[in-house]
mmCIF file of C-alpha atoms in Angstrom:
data_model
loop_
_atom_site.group_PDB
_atom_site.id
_atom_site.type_symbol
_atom_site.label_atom_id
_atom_site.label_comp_id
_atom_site.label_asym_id
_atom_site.label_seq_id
_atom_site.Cartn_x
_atom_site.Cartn_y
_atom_site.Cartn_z
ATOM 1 C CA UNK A 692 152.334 87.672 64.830
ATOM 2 C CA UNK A 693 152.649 88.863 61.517
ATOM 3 C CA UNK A 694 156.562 88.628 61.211
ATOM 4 C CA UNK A 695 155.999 84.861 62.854
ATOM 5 C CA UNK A 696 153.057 84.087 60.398
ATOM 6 C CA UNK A 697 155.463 85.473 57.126
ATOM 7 C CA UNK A 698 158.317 83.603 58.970
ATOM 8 C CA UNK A 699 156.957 80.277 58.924
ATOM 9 C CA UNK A 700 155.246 80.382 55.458
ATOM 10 C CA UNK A 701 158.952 81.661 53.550
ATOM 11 C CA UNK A 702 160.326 78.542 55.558
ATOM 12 C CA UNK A 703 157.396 76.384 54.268
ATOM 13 C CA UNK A 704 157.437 77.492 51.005
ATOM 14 C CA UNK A 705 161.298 76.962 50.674
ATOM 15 C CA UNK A 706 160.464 72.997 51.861
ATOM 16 C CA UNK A 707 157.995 73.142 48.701
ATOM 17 C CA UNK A 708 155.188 73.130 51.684
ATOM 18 C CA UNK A 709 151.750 74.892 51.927
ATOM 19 C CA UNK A 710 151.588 78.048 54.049
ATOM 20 C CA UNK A 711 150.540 77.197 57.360
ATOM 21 C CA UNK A 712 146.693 77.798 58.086
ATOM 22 C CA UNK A 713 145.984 77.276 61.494
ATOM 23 C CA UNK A 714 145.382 79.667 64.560
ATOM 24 C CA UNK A 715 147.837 82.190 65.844
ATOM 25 C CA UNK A 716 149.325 80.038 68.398
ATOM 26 C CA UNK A 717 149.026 76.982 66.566
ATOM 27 C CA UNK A 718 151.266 79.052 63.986
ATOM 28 C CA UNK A 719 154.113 79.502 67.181
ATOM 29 C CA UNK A 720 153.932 76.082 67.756
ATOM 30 C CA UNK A 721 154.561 75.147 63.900
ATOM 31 C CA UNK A 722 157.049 77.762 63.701
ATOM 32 C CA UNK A 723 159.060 76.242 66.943
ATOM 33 C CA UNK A 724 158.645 72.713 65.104
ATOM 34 C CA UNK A 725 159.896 74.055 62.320
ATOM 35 C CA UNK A 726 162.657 76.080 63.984
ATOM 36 C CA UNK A 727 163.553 72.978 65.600
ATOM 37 C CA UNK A 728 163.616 70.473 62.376
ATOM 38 C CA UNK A 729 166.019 72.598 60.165
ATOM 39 C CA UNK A 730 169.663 72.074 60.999
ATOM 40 C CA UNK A 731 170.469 75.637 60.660
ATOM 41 C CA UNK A 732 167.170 77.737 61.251
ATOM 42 C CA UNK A 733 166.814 81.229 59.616
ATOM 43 C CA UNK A 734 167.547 84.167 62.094
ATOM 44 C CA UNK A 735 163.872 85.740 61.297
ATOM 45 C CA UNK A 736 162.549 82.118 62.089
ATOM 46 C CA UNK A 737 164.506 81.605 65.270
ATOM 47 C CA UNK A 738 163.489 84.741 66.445
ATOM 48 C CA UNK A 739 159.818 84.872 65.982
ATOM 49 C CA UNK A 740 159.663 81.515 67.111
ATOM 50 C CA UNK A 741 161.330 82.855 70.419
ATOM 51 C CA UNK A 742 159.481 85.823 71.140
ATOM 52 C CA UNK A 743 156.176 84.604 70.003
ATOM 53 C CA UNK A 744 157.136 81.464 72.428
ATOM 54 C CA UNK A 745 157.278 83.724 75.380
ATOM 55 C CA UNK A 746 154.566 85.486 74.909
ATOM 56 C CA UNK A 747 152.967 82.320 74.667
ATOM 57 C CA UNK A 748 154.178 81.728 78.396
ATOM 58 C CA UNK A 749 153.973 85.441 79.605
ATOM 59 C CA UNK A 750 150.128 84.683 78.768
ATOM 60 C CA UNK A 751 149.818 81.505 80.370
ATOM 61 C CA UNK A 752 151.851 82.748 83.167
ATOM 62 C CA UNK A 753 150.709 86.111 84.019
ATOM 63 C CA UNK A 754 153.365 87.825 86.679
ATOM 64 C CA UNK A 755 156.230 89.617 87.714
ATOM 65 C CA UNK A 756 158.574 88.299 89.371
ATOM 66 C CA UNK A 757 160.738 86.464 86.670
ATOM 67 C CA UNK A 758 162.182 87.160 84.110
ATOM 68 C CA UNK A 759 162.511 84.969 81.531
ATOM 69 C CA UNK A 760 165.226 85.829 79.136
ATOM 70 C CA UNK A 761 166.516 84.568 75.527
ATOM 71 C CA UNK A 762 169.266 86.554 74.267
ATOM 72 C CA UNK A 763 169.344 88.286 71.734
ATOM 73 C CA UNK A 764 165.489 87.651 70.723
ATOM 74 C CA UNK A 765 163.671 88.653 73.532
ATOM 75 C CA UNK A 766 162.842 88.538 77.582
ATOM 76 C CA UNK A 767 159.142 88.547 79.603
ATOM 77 C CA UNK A 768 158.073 89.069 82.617
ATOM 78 C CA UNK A 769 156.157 85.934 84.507
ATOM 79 C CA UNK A 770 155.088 84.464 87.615
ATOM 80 C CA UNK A 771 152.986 85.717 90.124
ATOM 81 C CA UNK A 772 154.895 87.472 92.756
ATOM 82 C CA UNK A 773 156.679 90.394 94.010
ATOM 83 C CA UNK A 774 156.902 92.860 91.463
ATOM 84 C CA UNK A 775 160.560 94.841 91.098
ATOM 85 C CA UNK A 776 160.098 98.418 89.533
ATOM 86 C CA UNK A 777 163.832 98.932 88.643
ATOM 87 C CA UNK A 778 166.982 96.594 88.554
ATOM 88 C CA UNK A 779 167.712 93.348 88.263
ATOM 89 C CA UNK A 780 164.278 91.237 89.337
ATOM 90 C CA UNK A 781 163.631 88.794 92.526
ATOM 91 C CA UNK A 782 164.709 85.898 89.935
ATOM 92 C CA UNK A 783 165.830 85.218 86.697
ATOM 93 C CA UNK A 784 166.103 82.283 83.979
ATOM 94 C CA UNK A 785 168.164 82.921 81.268
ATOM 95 C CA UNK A 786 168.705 80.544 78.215
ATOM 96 C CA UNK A 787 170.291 80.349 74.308
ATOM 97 C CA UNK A 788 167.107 80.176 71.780
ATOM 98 C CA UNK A 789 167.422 76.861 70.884
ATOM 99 C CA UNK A 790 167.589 75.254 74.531
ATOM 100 C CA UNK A 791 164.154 77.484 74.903
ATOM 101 C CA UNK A 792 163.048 75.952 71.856
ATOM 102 C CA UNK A 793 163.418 72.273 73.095
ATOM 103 C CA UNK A 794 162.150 73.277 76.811
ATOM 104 C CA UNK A 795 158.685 74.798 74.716
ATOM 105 C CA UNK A 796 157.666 71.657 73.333
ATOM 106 C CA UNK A 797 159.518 68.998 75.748
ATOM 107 C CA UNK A 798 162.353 67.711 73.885
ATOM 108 C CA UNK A 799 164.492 69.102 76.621
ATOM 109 C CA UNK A 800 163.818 68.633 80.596
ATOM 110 C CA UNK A 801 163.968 71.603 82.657
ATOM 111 C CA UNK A 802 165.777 70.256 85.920
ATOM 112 C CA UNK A 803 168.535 68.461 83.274
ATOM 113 C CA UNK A 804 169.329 71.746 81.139
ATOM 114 C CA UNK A 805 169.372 73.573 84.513
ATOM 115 C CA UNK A 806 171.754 70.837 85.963
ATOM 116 C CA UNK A 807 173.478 70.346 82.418
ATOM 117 C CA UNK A 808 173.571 74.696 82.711
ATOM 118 C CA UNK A 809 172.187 75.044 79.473
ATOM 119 C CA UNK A 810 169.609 77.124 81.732
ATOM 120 C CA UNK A 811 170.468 79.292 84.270
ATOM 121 C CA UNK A 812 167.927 79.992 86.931
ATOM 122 C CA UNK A 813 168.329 81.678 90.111
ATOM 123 C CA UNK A 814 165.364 83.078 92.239
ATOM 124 C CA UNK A 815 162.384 81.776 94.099
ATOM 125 C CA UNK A 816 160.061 81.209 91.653
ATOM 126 C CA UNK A 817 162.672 80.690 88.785
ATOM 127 C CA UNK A 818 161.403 76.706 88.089
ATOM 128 C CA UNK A 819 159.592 77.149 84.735
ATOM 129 C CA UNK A 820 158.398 72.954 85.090
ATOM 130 C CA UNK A 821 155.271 73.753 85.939
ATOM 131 C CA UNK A 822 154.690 75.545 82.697
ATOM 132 C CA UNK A 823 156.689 74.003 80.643
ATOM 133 C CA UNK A 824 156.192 72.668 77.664
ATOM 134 C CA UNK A 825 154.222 75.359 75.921
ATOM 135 C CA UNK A 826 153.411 72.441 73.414
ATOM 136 C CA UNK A 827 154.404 68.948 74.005
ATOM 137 C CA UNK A 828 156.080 66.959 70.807
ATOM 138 C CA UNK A 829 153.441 64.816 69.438
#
């Protein structure tokens, strides 16, 4: 949280904003906002903004049996379920960080950037909808 919180206030204070002073996850939100906003985000942005966003959903979405994964930033483990041990797990979404960006706050609908395959799902239990967004856009 500390790399998001430092993340987010270098961005801010480059914009000539304050540092951010809300909660911990109200920071990840900001920080996906902000990721979001800039035409070309900073890597250390993008990134904490990613992994920070899925712990986000690893917490609100306690499980095993998906993987969620964001390459090159990060991957967790979600969904109540069968639980693999080894190997590729019983399903799997994978997705580019800014497509996960737009699903976390809803500027981006899950069954179009699965159709569109911006996301690629496969498994049982691979339809993040439910749980999606992490923060809707105001």
């Amino acid at each position: 949280m500390r790399r998001l919180r430092s993340a987010l206030d270098e961005q801010l204070a480059t914009l000539g904003e304050p540092a951010f002073p809300g909660s911990d996850e109200e920071a990840v939100a900001a920080c996906t906002f902000l990721a979001l906003r800039l035409e070309d985000p900073p890597r250390a942005l993008l990134k904490a903004a990613v992994r920070c966003g899925l712990a986000v959903l690893a917490d609100r979405a306690p499980g095993h049996s998906l993987e969620v994964r964001v390459p090159p930033y990060g991957a967790v483990q979600v969904i109540e379920g069968p639980k693999h041990t080894r190997g590729t797990p019983p399903g799997v979404v994978e997705t580019d960080p800014l497509t996960w960006l737009r699903l976390a706050v809803g500027r981006a609908d899950w069954k179009k950037a699965v159709d569109g395959n911006d996301v690629r799902a496969s498994g049982v239990r691979s339809d993040l909808s439910e749980h999606l967004p992490l923060w809707p856009d105001e």
